[in-house]
Short mmCIF file of C-alpha atoms in Angstrom, two decimals:
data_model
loop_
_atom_site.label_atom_id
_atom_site.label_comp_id
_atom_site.label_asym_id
_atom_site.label_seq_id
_atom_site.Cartn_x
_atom_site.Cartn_y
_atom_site.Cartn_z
CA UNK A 1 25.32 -79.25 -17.63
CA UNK A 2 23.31 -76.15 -19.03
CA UNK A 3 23.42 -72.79 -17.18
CA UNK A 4 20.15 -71.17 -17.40
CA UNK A 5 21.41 -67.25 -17.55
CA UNK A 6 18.52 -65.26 -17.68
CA UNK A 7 18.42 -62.55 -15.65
CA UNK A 8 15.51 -62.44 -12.97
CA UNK A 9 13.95 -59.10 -12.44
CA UNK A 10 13.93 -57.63 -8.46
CA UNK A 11 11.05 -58.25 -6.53
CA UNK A 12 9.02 -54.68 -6.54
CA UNK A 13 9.28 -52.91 -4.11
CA UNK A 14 6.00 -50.29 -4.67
CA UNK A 15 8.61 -47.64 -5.67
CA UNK A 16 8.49 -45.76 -9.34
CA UNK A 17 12.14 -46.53 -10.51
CA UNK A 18 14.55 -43.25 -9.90
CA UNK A 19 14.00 -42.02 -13.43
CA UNK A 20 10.53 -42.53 -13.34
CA UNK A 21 10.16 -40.84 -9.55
CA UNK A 22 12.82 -37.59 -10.89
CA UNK A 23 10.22 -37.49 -14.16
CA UNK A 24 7.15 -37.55 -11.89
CA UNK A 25 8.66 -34.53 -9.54
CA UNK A 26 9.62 -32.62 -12.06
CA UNK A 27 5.84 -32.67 -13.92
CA UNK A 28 4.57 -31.68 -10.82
CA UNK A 29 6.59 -28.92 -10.17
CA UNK A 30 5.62 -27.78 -13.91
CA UNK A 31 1.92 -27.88 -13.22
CA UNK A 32 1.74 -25.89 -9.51
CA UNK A 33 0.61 -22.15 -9.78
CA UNK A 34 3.01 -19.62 -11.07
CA UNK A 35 3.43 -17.60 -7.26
CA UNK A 36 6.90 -16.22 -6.47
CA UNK A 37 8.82 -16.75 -9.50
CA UNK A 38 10.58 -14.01 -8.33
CA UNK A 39 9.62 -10.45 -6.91
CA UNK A 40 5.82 -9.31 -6.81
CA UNK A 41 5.83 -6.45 -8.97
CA UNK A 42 3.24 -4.24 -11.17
CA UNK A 43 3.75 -2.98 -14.88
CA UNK A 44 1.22 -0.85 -17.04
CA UNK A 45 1.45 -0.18 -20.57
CA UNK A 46 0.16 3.20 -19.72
CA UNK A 47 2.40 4.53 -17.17
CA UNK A 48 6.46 3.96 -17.15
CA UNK A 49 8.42 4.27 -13.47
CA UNK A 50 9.15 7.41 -12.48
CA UNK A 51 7.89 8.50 -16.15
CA UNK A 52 5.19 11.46 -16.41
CA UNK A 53 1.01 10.27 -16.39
CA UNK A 54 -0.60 10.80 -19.89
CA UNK A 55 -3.18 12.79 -20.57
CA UNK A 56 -5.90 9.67 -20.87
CA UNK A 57 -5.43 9.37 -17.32
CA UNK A 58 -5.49 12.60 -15.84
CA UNK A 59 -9.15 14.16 -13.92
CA UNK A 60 -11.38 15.61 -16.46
CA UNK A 61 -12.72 18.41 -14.19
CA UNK A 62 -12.26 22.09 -12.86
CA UNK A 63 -8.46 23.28 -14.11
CA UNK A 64 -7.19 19.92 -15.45
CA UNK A 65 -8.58 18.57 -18.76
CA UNK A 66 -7.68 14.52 -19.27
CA UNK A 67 -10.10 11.66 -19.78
CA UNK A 68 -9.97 10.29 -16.40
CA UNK A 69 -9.40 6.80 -17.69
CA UNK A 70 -7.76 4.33 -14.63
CA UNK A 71 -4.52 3.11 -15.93
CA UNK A 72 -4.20 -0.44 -17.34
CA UNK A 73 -1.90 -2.51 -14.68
CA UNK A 74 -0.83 -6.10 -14.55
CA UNK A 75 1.02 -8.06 -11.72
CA UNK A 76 3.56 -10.56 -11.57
CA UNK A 77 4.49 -13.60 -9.17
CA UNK A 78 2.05 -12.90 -6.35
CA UNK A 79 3.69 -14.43 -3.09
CA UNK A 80 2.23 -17.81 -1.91
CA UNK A 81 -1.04 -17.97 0.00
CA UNK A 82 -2.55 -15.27 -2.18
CA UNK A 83 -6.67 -15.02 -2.37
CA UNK A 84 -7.45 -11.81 -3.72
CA UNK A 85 -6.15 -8.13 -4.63
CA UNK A 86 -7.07 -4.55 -4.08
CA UNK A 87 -5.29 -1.88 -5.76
CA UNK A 88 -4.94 2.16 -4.32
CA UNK A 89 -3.46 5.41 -6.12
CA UNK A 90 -2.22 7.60 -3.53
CA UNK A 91 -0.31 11.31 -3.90
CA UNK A 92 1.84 11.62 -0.65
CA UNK A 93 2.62 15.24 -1.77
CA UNK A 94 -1.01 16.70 -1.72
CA UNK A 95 -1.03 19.12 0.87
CA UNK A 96 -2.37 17.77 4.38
CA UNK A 97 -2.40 13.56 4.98
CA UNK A 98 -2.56 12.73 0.87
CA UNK A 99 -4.81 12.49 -1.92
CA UNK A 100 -6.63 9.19 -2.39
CA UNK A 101 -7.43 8.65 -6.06
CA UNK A 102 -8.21 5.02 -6.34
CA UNK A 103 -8.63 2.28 -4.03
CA UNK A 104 -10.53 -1.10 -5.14
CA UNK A 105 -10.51 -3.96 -2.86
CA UNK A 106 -12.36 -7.72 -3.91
CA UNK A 107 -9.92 -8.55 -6.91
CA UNK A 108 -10.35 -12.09 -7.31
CA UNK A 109 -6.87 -14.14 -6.88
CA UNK A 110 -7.65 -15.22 -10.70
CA UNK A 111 -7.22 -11.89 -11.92
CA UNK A 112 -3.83 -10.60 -12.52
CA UNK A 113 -4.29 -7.50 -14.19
CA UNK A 114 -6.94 -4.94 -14.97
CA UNK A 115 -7.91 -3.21 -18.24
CA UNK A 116 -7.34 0.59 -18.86
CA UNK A 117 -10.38 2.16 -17.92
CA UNK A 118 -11.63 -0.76 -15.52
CA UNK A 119 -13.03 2.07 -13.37
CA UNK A 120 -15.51 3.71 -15.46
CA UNK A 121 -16.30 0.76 -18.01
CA UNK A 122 -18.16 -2.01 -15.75
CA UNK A 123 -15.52 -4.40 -15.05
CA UNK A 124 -14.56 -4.17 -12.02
CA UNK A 125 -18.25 -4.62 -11.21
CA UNK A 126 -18.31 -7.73 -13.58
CA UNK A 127 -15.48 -9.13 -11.46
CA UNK A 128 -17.00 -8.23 -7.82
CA UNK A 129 -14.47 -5.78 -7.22
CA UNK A 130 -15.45 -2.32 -4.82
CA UNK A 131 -14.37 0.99 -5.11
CA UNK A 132 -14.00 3.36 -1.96
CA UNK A 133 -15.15 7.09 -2.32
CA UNK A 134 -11.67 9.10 -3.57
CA UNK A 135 -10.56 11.95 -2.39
CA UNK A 136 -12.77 14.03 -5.32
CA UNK A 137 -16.09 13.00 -3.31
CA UNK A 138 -16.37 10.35 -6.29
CA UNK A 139 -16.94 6.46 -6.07
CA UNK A 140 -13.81 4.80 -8.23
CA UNK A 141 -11.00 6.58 -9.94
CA UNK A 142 -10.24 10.50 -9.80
CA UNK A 143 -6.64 10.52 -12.11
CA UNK A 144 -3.83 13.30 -11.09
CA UNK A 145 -4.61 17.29 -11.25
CA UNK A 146 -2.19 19.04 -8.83
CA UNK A 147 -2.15 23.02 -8.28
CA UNK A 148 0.44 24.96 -10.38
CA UNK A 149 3.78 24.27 -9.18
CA UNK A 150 6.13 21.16 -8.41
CA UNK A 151 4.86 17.27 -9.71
CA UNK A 152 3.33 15.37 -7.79
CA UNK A 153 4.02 11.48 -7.16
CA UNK A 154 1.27 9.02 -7.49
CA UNK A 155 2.29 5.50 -5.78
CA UNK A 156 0.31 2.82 -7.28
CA UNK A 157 0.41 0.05 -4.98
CA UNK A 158 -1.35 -3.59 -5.64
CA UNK A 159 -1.64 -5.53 -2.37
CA UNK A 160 -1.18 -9.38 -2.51
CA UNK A 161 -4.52 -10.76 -0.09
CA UNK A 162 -4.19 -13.53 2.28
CA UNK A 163 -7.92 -13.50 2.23
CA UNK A 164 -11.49 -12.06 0.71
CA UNK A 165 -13.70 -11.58 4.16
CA UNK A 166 -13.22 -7.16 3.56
CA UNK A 167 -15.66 -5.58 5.60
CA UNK A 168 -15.84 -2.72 2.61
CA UNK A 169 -18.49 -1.77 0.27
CA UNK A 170 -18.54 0.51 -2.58
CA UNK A 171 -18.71 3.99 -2.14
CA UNK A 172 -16.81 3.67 1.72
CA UNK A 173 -14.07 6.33 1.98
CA UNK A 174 -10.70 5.17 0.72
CA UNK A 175 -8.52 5.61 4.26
CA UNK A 176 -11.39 2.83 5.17
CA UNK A 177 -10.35 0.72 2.41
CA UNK A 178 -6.82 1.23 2.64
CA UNK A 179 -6.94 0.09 6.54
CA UNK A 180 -9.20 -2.98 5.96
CA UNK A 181 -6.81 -3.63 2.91
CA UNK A 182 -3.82 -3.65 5.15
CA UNK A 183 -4.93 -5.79 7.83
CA UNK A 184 -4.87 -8.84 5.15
CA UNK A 185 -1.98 -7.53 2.74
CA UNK A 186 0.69 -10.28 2.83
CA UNK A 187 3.09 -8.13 0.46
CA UNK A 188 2.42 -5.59 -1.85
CA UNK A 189 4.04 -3.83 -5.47
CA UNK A 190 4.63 -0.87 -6.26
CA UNK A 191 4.75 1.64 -9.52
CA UNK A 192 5.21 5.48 -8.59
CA UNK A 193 4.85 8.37 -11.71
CA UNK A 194 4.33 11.72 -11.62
CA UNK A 195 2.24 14.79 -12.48
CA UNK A 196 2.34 18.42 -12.50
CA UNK A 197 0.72 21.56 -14.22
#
């Protein structure tokens, strides 16, 4: 009598064997966007925390003599749901409410950092970004110049969007920005310095 011992395979079952279902998961894991990693956070390789603000980015007019260049910034692991970013420079120690120096709202969610100088050289314009009126009486960035006397902090802040419908145009005042940008923040990062004379 002959035994016929080959092995007959399972019916399938429409299931990706285990291996082939853990291999699967983990490829799509690898390929969704790169949002909260781990803390959102903002880095320049102009400005250092709590460090002092160069001279490229200080106001070039009345007493204080820098080039009035915006600093270059780049952010990490936006949280989920992001859509867009706006970006404010604000000194809490100017006498009265604050000194607005920079607020830009209509970052695309594609763009994760902006070039030093993105104020004054076209591309925020390129990217359909807006800048509010500062603080100077100037549409975009006015950099630090303090009166004599103690330094000043400037808090950089980059807000993580939940959408892009910003009822702000360029040249608004910043406080109008900074409200519109806070009614669709869903977090926000943060990079203080300072500056005195």
């Amino acid at each position: 009598m002959r035994v016929d011992r080959r092995i007959t395979p399972p019916a399938p079952s429409g299931r990706p064997p285990p291996f082939l279902a853990a291999l699967l998961y983990a490829v799509a894991l690898t390929a969704l966007p790169a949002h909260a990693e781990g803390p959102f956070t903002v880095t320049s390789d102009d400005l250092s925390p709590g460090g002092r603000v160069r001279a490229a980015n200080v106001f070039d007019r009345g007493d204080c003599k820098g080039g009035n260049h915006s600093p270059q910034l780049t952010w990490h692991n936006p949280p989920p749901g992001t859509h867009g970013y706006a970006v404010t420079i604000f000194d809490p120690d100017a006498p009265g409410h604050g000194w607005w120096h920079w607020a830009v709202a209509g970052i695309p969610a594609t763009v994760m950092s902006l070039p030093a100088d993105a104020s004054a050289s076209g591309f925020l314009r390129r990217i359909g970004a807006s800048e509010a009126r500062n603080d100077f009486g100037i549409d975009g960035y006015g950099g630090p110049c303090p009166p004599p006397g103690k330094p000043h902090r400037y808090v950089i802040t980059v807000y993580a969007l939940k959408g892009d419908d910003l009822r702000v145009a360029q040249g608004r005042p910043a406080p109008m920005f900074e409200h519109e940008i806070g009614t669709l923040a869903i977090g926000t990062a943060q990079l203080t310095v300072n500056y005195g004379q």
